[in-house]
Short mmCIF file of C-alpha atoms in Angstrom, two decimals:
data_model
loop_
_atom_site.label_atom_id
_atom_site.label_comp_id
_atom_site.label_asym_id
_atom_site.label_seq_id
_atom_site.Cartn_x
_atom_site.Cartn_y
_atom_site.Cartn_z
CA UNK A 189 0.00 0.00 0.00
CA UNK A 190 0.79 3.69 -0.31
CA UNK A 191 2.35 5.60 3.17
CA UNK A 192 -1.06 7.89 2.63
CA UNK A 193 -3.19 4.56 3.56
CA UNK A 194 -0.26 3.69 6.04
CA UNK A 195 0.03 7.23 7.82
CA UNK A 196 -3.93 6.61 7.92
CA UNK A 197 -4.90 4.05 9.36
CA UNK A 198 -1.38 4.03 11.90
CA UNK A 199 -3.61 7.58 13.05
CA UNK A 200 -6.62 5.35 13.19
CA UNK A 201 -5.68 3.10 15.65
CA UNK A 202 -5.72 -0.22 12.74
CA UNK A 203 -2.29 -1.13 12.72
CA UNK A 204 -1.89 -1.07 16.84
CA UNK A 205 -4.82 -3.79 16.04
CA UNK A 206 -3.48 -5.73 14.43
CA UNK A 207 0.04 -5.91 16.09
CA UNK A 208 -1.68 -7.05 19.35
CA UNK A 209 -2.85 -9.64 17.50
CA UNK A 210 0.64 -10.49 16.60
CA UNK A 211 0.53 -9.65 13.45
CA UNK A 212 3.79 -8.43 10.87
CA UNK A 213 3.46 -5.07 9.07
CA UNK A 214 5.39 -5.25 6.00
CA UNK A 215 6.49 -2.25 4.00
CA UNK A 216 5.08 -0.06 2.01
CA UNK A 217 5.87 -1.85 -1.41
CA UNK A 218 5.11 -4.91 -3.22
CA UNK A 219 5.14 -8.05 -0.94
CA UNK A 220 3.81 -11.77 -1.64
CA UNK A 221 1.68 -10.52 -4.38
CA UNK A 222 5.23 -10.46 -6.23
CA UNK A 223 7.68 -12.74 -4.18
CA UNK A 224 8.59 -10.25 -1.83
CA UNK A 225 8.36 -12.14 1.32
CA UNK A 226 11.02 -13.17 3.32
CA UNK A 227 8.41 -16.02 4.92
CA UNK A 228 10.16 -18.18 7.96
CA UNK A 229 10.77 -21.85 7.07
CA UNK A 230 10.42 -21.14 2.85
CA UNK A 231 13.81 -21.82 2.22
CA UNK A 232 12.77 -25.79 3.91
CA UNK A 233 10.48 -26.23 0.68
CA UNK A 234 8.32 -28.38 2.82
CA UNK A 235 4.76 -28.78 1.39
CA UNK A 236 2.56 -26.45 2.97
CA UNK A 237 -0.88 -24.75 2.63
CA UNK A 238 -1.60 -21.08 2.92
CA UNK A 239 -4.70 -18.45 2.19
CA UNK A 240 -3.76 -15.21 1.86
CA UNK A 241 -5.64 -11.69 0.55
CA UNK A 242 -3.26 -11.12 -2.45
CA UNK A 243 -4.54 -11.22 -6.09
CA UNK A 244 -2.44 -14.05 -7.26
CA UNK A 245 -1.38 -17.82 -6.37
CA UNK A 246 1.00 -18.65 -8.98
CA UNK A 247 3.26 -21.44 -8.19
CA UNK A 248 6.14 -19.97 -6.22
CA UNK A 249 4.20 -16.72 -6.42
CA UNK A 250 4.10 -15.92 -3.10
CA UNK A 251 7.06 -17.12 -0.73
CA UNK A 252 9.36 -18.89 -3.66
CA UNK A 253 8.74 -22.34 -2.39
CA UNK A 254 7.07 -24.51 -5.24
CA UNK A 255 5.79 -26.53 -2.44
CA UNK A 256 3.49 -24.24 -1.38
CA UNK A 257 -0.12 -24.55 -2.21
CA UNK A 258 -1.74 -20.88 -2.11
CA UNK A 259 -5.11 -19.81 -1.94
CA UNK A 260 -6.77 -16.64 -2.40
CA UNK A 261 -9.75 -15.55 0.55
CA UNK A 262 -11.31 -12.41 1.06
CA UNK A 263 -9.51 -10.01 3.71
CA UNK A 264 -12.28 -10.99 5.94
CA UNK A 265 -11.85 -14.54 6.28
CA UNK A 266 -8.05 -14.84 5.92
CA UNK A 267 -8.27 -12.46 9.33
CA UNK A 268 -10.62 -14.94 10.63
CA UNK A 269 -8.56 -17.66 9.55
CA UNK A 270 -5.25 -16.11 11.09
CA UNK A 271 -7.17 -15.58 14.53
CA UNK A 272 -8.69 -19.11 14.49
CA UNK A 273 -5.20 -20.56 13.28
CA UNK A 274 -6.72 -23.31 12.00
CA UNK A 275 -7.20 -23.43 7.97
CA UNK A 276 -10.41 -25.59 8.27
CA UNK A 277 -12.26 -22.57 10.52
CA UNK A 278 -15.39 -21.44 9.03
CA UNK A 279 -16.17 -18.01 10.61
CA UNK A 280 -20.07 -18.35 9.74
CA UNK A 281 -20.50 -21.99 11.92
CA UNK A 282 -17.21 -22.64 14.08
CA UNK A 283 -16.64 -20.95 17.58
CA UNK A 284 -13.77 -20.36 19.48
CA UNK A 285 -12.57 -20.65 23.12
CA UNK A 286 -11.17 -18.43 25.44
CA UNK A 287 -8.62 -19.58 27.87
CA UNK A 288 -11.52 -20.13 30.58
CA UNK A 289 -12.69 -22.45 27.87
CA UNK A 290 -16.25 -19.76 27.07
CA UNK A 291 -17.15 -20.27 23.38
CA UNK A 292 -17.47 -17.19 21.71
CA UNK A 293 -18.49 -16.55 17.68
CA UNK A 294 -16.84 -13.97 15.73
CA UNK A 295 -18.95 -11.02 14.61
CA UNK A 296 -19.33 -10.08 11.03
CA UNK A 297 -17.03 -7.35 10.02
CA UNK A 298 -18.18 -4.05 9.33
CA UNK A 299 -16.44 -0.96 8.55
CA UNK A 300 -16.54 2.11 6.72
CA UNK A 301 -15.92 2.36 2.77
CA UNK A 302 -13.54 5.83 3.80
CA UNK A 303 -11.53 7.17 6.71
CA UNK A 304 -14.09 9.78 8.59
CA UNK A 305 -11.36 11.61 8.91
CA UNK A 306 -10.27 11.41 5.52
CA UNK A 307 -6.74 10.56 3.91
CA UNK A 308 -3.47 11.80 5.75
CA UNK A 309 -0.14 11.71 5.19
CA UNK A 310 2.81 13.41 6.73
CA UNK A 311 5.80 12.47 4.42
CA UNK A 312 4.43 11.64 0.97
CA UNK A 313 7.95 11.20 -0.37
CA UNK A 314 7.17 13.77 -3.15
CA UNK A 315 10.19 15.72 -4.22
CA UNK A 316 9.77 18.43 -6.89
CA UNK A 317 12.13 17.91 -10.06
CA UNK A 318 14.13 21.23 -10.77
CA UNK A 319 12.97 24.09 -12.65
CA UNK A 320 15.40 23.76 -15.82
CA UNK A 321 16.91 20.20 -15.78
CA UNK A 322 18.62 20.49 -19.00
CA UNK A 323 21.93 21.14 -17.36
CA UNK A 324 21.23 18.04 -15.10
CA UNK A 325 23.65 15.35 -15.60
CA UNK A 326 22.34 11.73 -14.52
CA UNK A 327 25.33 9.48 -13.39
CA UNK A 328 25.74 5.72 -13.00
CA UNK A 329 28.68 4.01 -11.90
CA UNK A 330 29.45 1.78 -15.26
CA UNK A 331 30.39 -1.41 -12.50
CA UNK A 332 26.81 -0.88 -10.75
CA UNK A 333 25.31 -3.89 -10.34
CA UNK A 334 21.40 -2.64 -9.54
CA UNK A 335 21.72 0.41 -12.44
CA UNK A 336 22.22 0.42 -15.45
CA UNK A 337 21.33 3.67 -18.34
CA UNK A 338 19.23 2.31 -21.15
CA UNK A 339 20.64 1.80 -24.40
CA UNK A 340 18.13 2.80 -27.55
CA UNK A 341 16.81 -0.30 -29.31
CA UNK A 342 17.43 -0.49 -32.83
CA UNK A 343 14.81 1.16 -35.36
CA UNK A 344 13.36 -1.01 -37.87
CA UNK A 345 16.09 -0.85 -41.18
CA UNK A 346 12.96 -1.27 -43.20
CA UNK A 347 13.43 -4.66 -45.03
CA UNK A 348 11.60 -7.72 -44.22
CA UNK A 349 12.99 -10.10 -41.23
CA UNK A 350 14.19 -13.75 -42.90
CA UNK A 351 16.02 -16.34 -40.65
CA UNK A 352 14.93 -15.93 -37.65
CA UNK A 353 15.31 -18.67 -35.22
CA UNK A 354 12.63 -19.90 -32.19
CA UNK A 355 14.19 -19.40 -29.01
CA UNK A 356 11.59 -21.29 -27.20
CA UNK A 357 7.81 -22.75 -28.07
CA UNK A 358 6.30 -22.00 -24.68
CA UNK A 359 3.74 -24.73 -23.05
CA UNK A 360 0.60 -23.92 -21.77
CA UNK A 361 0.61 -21.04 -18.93
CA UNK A 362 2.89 -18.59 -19.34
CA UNK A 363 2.60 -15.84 -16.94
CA UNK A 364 4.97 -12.57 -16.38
CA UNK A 365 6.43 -14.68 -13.88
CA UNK A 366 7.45 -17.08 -16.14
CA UNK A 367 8.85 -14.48 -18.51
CA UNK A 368 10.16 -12.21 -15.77
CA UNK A 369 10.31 -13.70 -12.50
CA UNK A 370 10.66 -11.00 -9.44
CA UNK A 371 11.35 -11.76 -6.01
CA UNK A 372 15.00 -11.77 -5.66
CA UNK A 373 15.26 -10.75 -9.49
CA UNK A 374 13.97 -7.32 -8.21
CA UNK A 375 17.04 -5.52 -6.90
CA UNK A 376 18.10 -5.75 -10.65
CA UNK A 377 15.11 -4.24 -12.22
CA UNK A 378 17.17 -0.88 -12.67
CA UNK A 379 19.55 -2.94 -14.82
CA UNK A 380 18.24 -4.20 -17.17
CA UNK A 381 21.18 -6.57 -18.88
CA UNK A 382 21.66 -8.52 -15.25
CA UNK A 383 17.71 -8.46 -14.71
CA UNK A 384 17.45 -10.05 -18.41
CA UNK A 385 19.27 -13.41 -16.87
CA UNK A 386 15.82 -14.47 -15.96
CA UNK A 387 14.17 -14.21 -19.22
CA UNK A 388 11.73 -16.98 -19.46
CA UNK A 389 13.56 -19.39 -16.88
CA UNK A 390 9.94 -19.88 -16.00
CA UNK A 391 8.70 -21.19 -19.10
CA UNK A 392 8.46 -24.76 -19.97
CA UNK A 393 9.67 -25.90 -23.09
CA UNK A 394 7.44 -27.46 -25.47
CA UNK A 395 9.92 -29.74 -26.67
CA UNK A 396 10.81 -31.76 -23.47
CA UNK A 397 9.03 -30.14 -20.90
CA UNK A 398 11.82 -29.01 -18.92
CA UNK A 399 11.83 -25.05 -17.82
CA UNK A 400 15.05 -23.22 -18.83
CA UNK A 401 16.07 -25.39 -21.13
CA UNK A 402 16.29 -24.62 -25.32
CA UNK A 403 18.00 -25.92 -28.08
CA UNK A 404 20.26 -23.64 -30.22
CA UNK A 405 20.68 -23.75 -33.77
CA UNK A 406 23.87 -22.29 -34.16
CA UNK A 407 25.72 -25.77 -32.41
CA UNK A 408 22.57 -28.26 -31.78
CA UNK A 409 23.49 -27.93 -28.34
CA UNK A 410 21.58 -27.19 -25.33
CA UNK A 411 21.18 -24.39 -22.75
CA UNK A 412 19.37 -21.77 -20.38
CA UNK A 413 16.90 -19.63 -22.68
CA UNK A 414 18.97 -16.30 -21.42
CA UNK A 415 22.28 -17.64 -23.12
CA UNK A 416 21.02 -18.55 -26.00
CA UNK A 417 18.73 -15.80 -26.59
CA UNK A 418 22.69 -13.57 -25.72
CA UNK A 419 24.41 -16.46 -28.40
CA UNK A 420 21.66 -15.45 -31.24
CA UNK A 421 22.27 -11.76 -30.52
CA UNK A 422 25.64 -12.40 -30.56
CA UNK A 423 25.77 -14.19 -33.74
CA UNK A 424 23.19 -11.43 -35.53
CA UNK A 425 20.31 -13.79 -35.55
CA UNK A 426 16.46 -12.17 -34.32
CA UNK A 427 14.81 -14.76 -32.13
CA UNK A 428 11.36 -15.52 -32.01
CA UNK A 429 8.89 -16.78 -28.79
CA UNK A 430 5.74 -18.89 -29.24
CA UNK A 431 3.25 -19.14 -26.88
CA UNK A 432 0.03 -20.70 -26.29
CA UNK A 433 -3.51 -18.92 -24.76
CA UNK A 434 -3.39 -15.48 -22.44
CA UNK A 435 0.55 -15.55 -22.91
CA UNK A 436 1.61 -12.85 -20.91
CA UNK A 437 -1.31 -13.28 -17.74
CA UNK A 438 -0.36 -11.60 -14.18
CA UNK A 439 1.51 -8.61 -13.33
CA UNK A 440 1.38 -5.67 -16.15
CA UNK A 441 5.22 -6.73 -15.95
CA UNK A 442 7.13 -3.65 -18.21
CA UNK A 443 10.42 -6.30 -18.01
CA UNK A 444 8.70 -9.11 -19.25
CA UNK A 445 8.76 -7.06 -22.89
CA UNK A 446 11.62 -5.21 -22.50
CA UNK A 447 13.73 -8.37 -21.56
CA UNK A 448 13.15 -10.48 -24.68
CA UNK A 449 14.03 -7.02 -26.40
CA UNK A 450 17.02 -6.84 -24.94
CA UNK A 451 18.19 -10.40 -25.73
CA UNK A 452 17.25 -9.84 -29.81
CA UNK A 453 13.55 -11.40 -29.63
CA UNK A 454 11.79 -9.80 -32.95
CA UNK A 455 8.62 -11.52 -32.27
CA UNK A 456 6.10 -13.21 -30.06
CA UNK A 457 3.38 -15.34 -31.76
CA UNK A 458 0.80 -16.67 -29.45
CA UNK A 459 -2.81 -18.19 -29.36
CA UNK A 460 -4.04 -15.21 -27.47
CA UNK A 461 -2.24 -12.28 -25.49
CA UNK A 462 -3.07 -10.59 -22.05
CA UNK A 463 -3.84 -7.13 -23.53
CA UNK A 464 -1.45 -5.18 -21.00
CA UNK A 465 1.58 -7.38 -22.19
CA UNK A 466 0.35 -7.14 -25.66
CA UNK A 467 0.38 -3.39 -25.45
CA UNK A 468 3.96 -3.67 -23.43
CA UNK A 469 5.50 -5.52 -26.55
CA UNK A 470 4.48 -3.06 -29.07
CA UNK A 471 5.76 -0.08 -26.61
CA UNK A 472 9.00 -1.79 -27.24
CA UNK A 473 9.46 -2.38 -30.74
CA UNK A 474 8.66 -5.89 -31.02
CA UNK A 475 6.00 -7.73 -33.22
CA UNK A 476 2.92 -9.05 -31.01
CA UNK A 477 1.34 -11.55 -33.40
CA UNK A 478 -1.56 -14.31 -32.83
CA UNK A 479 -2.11 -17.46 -34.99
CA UNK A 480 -5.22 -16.83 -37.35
CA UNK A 481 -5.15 -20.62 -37.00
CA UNK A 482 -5.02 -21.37 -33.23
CA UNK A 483 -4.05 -25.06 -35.14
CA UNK A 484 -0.85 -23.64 -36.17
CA UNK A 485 1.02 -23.63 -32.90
CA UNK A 486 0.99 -27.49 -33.39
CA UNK A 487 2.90 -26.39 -36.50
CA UNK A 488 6.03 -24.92 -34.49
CA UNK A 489 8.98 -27.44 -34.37
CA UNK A 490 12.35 -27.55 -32.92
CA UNK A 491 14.58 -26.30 -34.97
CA UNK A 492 12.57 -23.55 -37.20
CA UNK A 493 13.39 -20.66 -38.88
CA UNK A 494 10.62 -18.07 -39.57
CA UNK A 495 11.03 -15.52 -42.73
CA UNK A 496 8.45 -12.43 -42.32
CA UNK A 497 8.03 -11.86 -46.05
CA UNK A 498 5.59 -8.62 -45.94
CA UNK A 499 6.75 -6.35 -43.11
CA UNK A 500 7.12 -3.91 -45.54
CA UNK A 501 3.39 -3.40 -45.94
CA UNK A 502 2.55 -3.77 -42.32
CA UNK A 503 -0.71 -2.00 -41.75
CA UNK A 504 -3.41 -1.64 -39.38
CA UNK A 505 -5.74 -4.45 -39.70
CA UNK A 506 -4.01 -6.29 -42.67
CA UNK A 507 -2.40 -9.47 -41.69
CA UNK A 508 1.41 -10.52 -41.38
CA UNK A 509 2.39 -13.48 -43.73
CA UNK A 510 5.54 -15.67 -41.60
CA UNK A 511 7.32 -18.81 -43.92
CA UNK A 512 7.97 -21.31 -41.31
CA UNK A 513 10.95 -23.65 -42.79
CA UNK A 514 11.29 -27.08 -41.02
CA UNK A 515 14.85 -28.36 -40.32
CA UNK A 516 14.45 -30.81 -43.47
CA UNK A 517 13.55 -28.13 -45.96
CA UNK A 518 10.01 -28.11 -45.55
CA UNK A 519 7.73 -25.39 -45.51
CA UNK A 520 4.72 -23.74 -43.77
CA UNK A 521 2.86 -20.32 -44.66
CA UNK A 522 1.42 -19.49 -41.55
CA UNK A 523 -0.49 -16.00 -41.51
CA UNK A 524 -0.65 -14.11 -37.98
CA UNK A 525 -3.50 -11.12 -37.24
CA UNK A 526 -2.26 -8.37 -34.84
CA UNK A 527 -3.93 -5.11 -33.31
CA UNK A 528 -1.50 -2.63 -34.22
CA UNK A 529 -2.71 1.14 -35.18
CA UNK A 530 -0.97 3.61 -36.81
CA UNK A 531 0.94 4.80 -34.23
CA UNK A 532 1.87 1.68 -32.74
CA UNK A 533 3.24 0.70 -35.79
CA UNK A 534 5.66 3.77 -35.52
CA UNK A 535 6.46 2.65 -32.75
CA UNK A 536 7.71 -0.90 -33.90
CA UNK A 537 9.49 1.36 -36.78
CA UNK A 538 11.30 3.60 -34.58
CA UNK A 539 12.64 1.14 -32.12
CA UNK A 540 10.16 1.64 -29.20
CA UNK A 541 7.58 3.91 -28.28
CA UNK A 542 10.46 5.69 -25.98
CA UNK A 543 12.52 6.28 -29.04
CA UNK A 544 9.52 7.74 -30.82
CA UNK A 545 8.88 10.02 -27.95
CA UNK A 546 12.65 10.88 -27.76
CA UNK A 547 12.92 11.92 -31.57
CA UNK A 548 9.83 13.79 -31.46
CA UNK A 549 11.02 16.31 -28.72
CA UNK A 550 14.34 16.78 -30.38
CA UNK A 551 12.45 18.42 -33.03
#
């Protein structure tokens, strides 16, 4: 939450509550809902069963440990739950004992939709940029670990894209977690080359089923997606993610495009996006595509190479046309739909929307 709801209901008398009831008051900042929570006993991996408040329960989600079985309850009953400590407590039919052994039923919670005394804050963390900043000079120590200034990505040169190469055909869900995990990733998401190192260690591999593990053409041999994706770039070669349904679920993750950029993915081509991950790829320069034929994912093998033959007449509405060429020569003409306008087509032709931005103030 925000310090204004913390500074509020600290003046309230809430959080004095709920420490008497022995609870923990985390920090002001993303916690479980994105792996930041530094939960006693996790590291054990022991199987274990939790309900929390948060808005997700992917595996490892919450506390890291893959072990742990999470489910989501209303703030309500997880408070219920906590004061019972008992997962099997139903607040509406179970009772509970005081130490002279009286039962005694919980009340149903009521409370007021706003603060009576309205919204306070002392410290809102606010500080005012200067005046004229154009003499400001933003520096970053080049051996910084945490920060890292953002290189331009590369405009489109304006030819069509042939020889591509699939990094990985992902499996079934793929969240932003799977593309970006946080957690401990986090205190690298101001660098953005050492916070790449996770790209799509979450995602399982079509081919084999194993997570973090692809197959590169350049030597047949095998590795973590990150290093090949770097070996591709390396060697001049685009790379190119499939994915199945809702591909890019979860968290509104701005990493989980901007990674895959950074490694030399050209493309995603899914069965279906999440539309705030489908709007983060196009922000970044990179082709969000979706099988007009949800049958052609099936299509995908190993070892293809994709040629976009008609990126030169990319257009709102009009389809993209991708020759997929199978490792013995054969060939499939698989056409992709996409939801690009105008302008997010500039943006795929200058590089990113940033760089569109950028170029437009120089003017």
């Amino acid at each position: 939450g925000s310090e204004l709801v913390r500074y509020t209901i600290e003046r309230d008398g809430m959080i004095s509550t709920f420490k008497e009831l022995g609870a923990n008051v985390f920090a002001n900042a993303c916690g479980p809902c994105i792996g930041q929570w530094a939960r006693s006993g996790a590291e054990k991996k022991e199987k274990n069963s939790i309900v929390h408040s948060f808005n997700r329960n992917f595996s490892m989600r919450a506390d890291g440990n893959p072990n742990t079985h999470a489910f989501v309850g209303s703030p309500e009953l997880v408070t219920a739950i906590a004061i019972a400590g008992d997962l099997t407590f139903n607040p509406i039919t179970d009772a509970l004992y005081t130490k002279d052994g009286k039962q005694v039923m919980l009340t149903e919670p009521v409370g007021q939709e706003l603060p009576s005394k309205g919204f306070a804050v002392e410290d809102a963390g606010y500080l005012a940029p200067a005046e004229d900043g154009s003499g400001i000079e933003v520096k970053v120590d080049p051996k910084s670990e945490r920060l890292q200034l953002l290189d331009p990505f590369s405009e489109w040169d304006g030819s069509n894209l042939m020889g591509a190469k699939l990094l990985i055909k992902a499996d079934g869900k793929c969240t932003t977690d799977h593309i970006s995990m946080a957690g401990p990733w986090l205190r690298f998401r101001g660098h953005l080359d050492n916070i790449a190192n996770n790209t799509l260690t979450g995602a399982v591999n079509a081919f084999g089923g194993a997570t973090n593990k692809v197959k590169s053409q350049i030597d047949g041999s095998f590795g973590e997606v990150p290093d090949v994706a770097r070996a591709y770039k390396a060697a001049g070669i685009a790379s190119i993610v499939v994915g199945d349904s809702n591909y890019g679920e979860g968290s509104s993750r701005e990493h989980a495009a901007m990674q895959p950029r950074h490694l030399g993915v050209y493309a995603v081509i899914v069965n279906s996006f999440a539309r705030i991950h489908e709007t983060n790829l196009k922000k970044q320069g990179m082709l969000g595509l979706t099988f007009m034929n949800e049958n052609d994912y099936n299509l995908i093998q190993e070892d293809d190479t994709f040629n976009f033959v008609d990126l030169e007449d990319f257009a709102p509405g009009k389809p993209l046309t991708i020759e997929v060429v199978h490792a013995d020569g054969s060939m499939d003409v698989v056409m992709t739909k996409h939801t690009y306008n105008e302008q997010q087509i500039a943006w795929y032709r200058a590089g990113s929307a940033l760089n569109m931005i950028k170029a437009e103030n120089a003017k």
